[in-house]
Tab-separated table of C-alpha atoms and ligand atoms in Angstrom:
chain	number	residue	atom	x	y	z
A	1	MET	CA	208.785	59.170	-129.112
A	2	VAL	CA	211.196	56.452	-129.398
A	3	GLU	CA	210.308	53.572	-127.204
A	4	ASN	CA	213.518	51.252	-127.014
A	5	ARG	CA	214.717	50.669	-123.552
A	6	SER	CA	218.164	49.402	-124.951
A	7	GLU	CA	219.088	46.047	-125.635
A	8	THR	CA	222.363	47.098	-126.914
A	9	GLY	CA	224.311	46.147	-124.145
A	10	LEU	CA	225.130	49.939	-123.521
A	11	PHE	CA	223.735	50.092	-120.262
A	12	ARG	CA	225.899	50.165	-117.283
A	13	LEU	CA	228.594	51.475	-119.377
A	14	ASP	CA	229.994	54.843	-117.672
A	15	LEU	CA	229.771	57.743	-119.728
A	16	GLU	CA	233.564	57.454	-121.384
A	17	GLU	CA	232.428	54.147	-122.530
A	18	ILE	CA	229.524	55.107	-124.075
A	19	SER	CA	231.594	58.007	-125.710
A	20	GLU	CA	234.071	55.881	-127.260
A	21	ARG	CA	231.422	53.251	-128.795
A	22	VAL	CA	229.897	56.671	-130.104
A	23	THR	CA	233.016	57.723	-131.933
A	24	THR	CA	233.237	54.177	-133.395
A	25	CYS	CA	229.680	54.288	-134.468
A	26	THR	CA	228.676	53.062	-137.949
A	27	LYS	CA	224.979	52.148	-137.099
A	28	CYS	CA	223.918	54.876	-139.545
A	29	ARG	CA	224.727	56.797	-142.616
A	30	LEU	CA	225.278	60.028	-140.648
A	31	SER	CA	228.672	58.337	-139.638
A	32	GLU	CA	229.449	58.142	-143.465
A	33	ASN	CA	230.196	61.953	-143.605
A	34	ARG	CA	231.374	62.920	-140.250
A	35	THR	CA	235.004	64.645	-139.167
A	36	ASN	CA	234.300	63.884	-135.364
A	37	ALA	CA	230.865	62.233	-133.620
A	38	VAL	CA	229.752	64.324	-130.906
A	39	PRO	CA	229.103	62.195	-127.832
A	40	GLY	CA	228.494	64.944	-125.500
A	41	GLU	CA	229.869	66.858	-122.320
A	42	GLY	CA	230.001	67.963	-118.644
A	43	ASP	CA	229.358	66.985	-115.534
A	44	GLY	CA	228.108	63.261	-115.337
A	45	ASN	CA	227.028	63.542	-111.564
A	46	THR	CA	224.827	66.883	-112.693
A	47	ASP	CA	220.825	66.975	-111.942
A	48	LEU	CA	220.494	68.879	-115.210
A	49	LEU	CA	220.592	67.443	-118.855
A	50	PHE	CA	220.330	69.219	-122.177
A	51	VAL	CA	219.594	67.426	-125.248
A	52	GLY	CA	219.732	68.994	-128.589
A	53	GLU	CA	219.148	68.110	-132.050
A	54	GLY	CA	222.421	66.999	-133.900
A	55	PRO	CA	225.923	68.288	-134.210
A	56	GLY	CA	226.044	71.529	-136.684
A	57	ARG	CA	229.506	71.961	-138.609
A	58	GLN	CA	231.325	73.543	-135.551
A	59	GLU	CA	230.483	70.559	-133.592
A	60	ASP	CA	231.421	68.265	-136.436
A	61	GLU	CA	235.228	69.653	-136.306
A	62	GLN	CA	235.705	69.594	-132.828
A	63	GLY	CA	233.868	66.575	-131.485
A	64	ARG	CA	231.895	68.580	-128.835
A	65	PRO	CA	228.337	69.747	-128.692
A	66	PHE	CA	227.287	73.043	-128.952
A	67	VAL	CA	230.409	75.032	-129.496
A	68	GLY	CA	228.903	77.060	-132.740
A	69	ARG	CA	226.588	80.058	-132.802
A	70	ALA	CA	223.821	78.258	-131.168
A	71	GLY	CA	226.342	77.023	-128.264
A	72	LYS	CA	227.271	80.388	-127.611
A	73	LYS	CA	223.264	81.385	-126.868
A	74	LEU	CA	223.190	78.266	-124.896
A	75	THR	CA	225.943	79.287	-122.788
A	76	GLU	CA	224.261	82.817	-122.309
A	77	ILE	CA	221.016	81.155	-121.205
A	78	LEU	CA	222.833	78.943	-118.743
A	79	GLU	CA	224.689	81.949	-117.783
A	80	SER	CA	221.593	83.816	-116.555
A	81	VAL	CA	220.671	81.753	-113.899
A	82	SER	CA	224.378	81.308	-112.902
A	83	LEU	CA	225.140	78.056	-114.320
A	84	GLU	CA	227.966	77.013	-116.080
A	85	ARG	CA	228.692	74.889	-118.825
A	86	SER	CA	230.678	72.476	-116.841
A	87	GLN	CA	227.901	72.085	-114.138
A	88	VAL	CA	225.587	70.453	-116.706
A	89	TYR	CA	225.668	67.891	-119.199
A	90	ILE	CA	224.938	68.343	-122.901
A	91	THR	CA	224.150	66.104	-125.670
A	92	ASN	CA	222.140	65.840	-128.793
A	93	ILE	CA	219.382	62.988	-130.054
A	94	VAL	CA	221.855	62.261	-132.856
A	95	LYS	CA	225.717	62.334	-132.252
A	96	CYS	CA	226.705	62.881	-135.943
A	97	ARG	CA	226.067	65.909	-138.127
A	98	PRO	CA	223.095	65.444	-140.704
A	99	PRO	CA	224.256	66.996	-144.093
A	100	GLU	CA	223.102	70.520	-144.457
A	101	ASN	CA	222.285	70.841	-140.882
A	102	ARG	CA	218.812	68.970	-141.729
A	103	THR	CA	216.458	67.664	-139.254
A	104	PRO	CA	217.733	64.238	-138.369
A	105	LYS	CA	215.331	61.355	-140.150
A	106	SER	CA	213.307	58.938	-137.847
A	107	ASP	CA	215.430	56.072	-138.627
A	108	GLU	CA	218.756	57.992	-137.500
A	109	VAL	CA	217.431	59.013	-134.544
A	110	GLU	CA	216.225	55.392	-133.565
A	111	SER	CA	219.851	53.938	-134.340
A	112	CYS	CA	221.332	56.661	-132.045
A	113	PHE	CA	218.644	56.506	-129.352
A	114	PRO	CA	220.438	53.646	-127.029
A	115	TYR	CA	223.586	55.988	-126.590
A	116	LEU	CA	221.188	58.613	-125.172
A	117	GLU	CA	219.321	56.146	-123.236
A	118	ALA	CA	222.321	54.753	-121.855
A	119	GLN	CA	223.673	58.604	-120.996
A	120	ILE	CA	220.818	59.152	-119.509
A	121	ALA	CA	220.411	56.141	-117.305
A	122	GLU	CA	224.315	56.657	-115.969
A	123	ILE	CA	223.610	60.630	-115.469
A	124	ASN	CA	220.547	60.218	-113.797
A	125	PRO	CA	219.108	63.696	-113.956
A	126	SER	CA	216.433	65.165	-112.209
A	127	ILE	CA	215.725	67.069	-115.277
A	128	ILE	CA	216.254	66.962	-118.780
A	129	VAL	CA	215.598	70.138	-120.807
A	130	THR	CA	214.819	69.362	-124.482
A	131	LEU	CA	215.748	72.063	-127.052
A	132	GLY	CA	213.421	72.459	-129.788
A	133	ASN	CA	210.988	70.028	-131.344
A	134	ALA	CA	212.930	67.243	-132.463
A	135	ALA	CA	214.676	66.652	-128.987
A	136	THR	CA	211.276	66.955	-127.453
A	137	LYS	CA	209.216	64.596	-129.662
A	138	THR	CA	212.124	62.028	-129.292
A	139	LEU	CA	211.517	61.704	-125.343
A	140	LEU	CA	207.987	62.513	-125.250
A	141	ASP	CA	204.845	61.155	-127.099
A	142	ILE	CA	202.839	64.397	-127.291
A	143	ASP	CA	201.393	66.124	-130.210
A	144	GLU	CA	201.849	69.745	-129.420
A	145	GLY	CA	204.875	71.394	-130.875
A	146	ILE	CA	207.460	73.373	-129.165
A	147	THR	CA	205.562	76.935	-129.327
A	148	SER	CA	202.845	75.091	-126.722
A	149	SER	CA	204.999	72.567	-125.023
A	150	ARG	CA	208.000	74.669	-123.759
A	151	GLY	CA	207.821	75.827	-120.206
A	152	LYS	CA	206.193	72.793	-118.941
A	153	PHE	CA	207.561	70.010	-117.325
A	154	TYR	CA	206.607	66.575	-118.392
A	155	THR	CA	207.820	63.325	-117.006
A	156	TRP	CA	209.955	60.924	-119.037
A	157	ARG	CA	209.134	57.025	-118.028
A	158	GLY	CA	207.926	57.979	-114.669
A	159	SER	CA	210.882	59.274	-112.796
A	160	ILE	CA	212.554	62.147	-114.752
A	161	GLU	CA	211.154	65.578	-115.783
A	162	VAL	CA	211.585	66.966	-119.020
A	163	PHE	CA	211.220	70.545	-120.086
A	164	PRO	CA	210.948	71.499	-123.422
A	165	MET	CA	213.037	74.818	-124.365
A	166	PHE	CA	213.238	76.365	-127.573
A	167	HIS	CA	216.365	75.915	-129.391
A	168	PRO	CA	218.910	78.232	-129.434
A	169	SER	CA	218.979	78.794	-133.105
A	170	TYR	CA	215.462	79.504	-133.319
A	171	LEU	CA	216.446	82.286	-130.703
A	172	LEU	CA	219.232	83.458	-133.075
A	173	ARG	CA	216.562	83.611	-135.815
A	174	ASN	CA	214.280	85.627	-133.811
A	175	PRO	CA	216.588	88.204	-131.751
A	176	SER	CA	213.751	90.349	-130.277
A	177	LYS	CA	213.680	90.549	-126.415
A	178	LYS	CA	210.243	92.095	-126.278
A	179	LYS	CA	207.976	90.495	-123.628
A	180	GLY	CA	206.268	87.405	-125.044
A	181	SER	CA	208.728	86.758	-127.683
A	182	PRO	CA	210.715	83.464	-127.509
A	183	LYS	CA	213.927	85.053	-125.943
A	184	HIS	CA	211.747	86.375	-123.582
A	185	GLN	CA	209.903	83.067	-122.921
A	186	THR	CA	213.543	81.307	-122.917
A	187	TRP	CA	214.551	83.617	-120.075
A	188	LYS	CA	211.715	82.925	-118.073
A	189	ASP	CA	211.916	79.174	-118.658
A	190	ILE	CA	215.580	78.685	-117.740
A	191	LYS	CA	214.389	80.554	-114.646
A	192	LYS	CA	211.791	77.916	-113.949
A	193	VAL	CA	214.530	75.336	-114.228
A	194	LYS	CA	216.892	76.600	-112.140
A	195	ASN	CA	214.109	77.173	-109.466
A	196	ALA	CA	212.654	73.675	-109.512
A	197	LEU	CA	216.799	72.260	-108.774
A	198	THR	CA	217.438	74.469	-106.051
A	199	SER	CA	213.918	73.477	-104.544
A	200	SER	CA	214.331	69.632	-105.331
B	1	URA	N1	222.657	72.161	-132.613
B	1	URA	C1	222.206	71.438	-131.727
B	1	URA	O1	221.289	70.726	-131.916
B	1	URA	N2	223.500	70.549	-130.982
B	1	URA	C2	224.475	71.280	-131.133
B	1	URA	O2	225.278	70.349	-130.792
B	1	URA	C3	224.740	72.151	-132.121
B	1	URA	C4	223.878	72.560	-132.619
């Protein structure tokens, strides 16, 4: 878990200003090979924030999060509960593509964390869905891996609920829809999120 409480002067910036800082950021090595940084996009007044791991090739090319195959899967997951991408905010723990899509290193996550922290402060969602292990462990100080943490509500800094789900890329690698499969569990998880939103 990254415990940062930004002292970077990013707090109180609006989302557009945070995005501008991200696109010119050179705080870590990931900036060296990027085509575009990927700050995030969506509704800045949403109750629901999705946090993935880091941009892939297509995201790096377009400067937008989750636009490749994993992104299509995420859109499908949202649509299964009648949510559109434009109704939520989507971002990542690191805003520049790691080489060969490797997992971001802890110093990269740490360098980038003030941007995520500032986005969370500005959006002030009621639920943050973390997609996969890396995003989950960045926000939550838990030992359990995603297979056991998914589908449960945790709390972040006392006020915002964090709900881990499988990363959409994992679902692409595990396409079975059988009862108990990752896909089956994910379709149940997103319903839980939708119900929590509508009852809050
Ligand atoms: N995977 C991620 O974690 N984030 C993206 O933006 C795209 C793929």
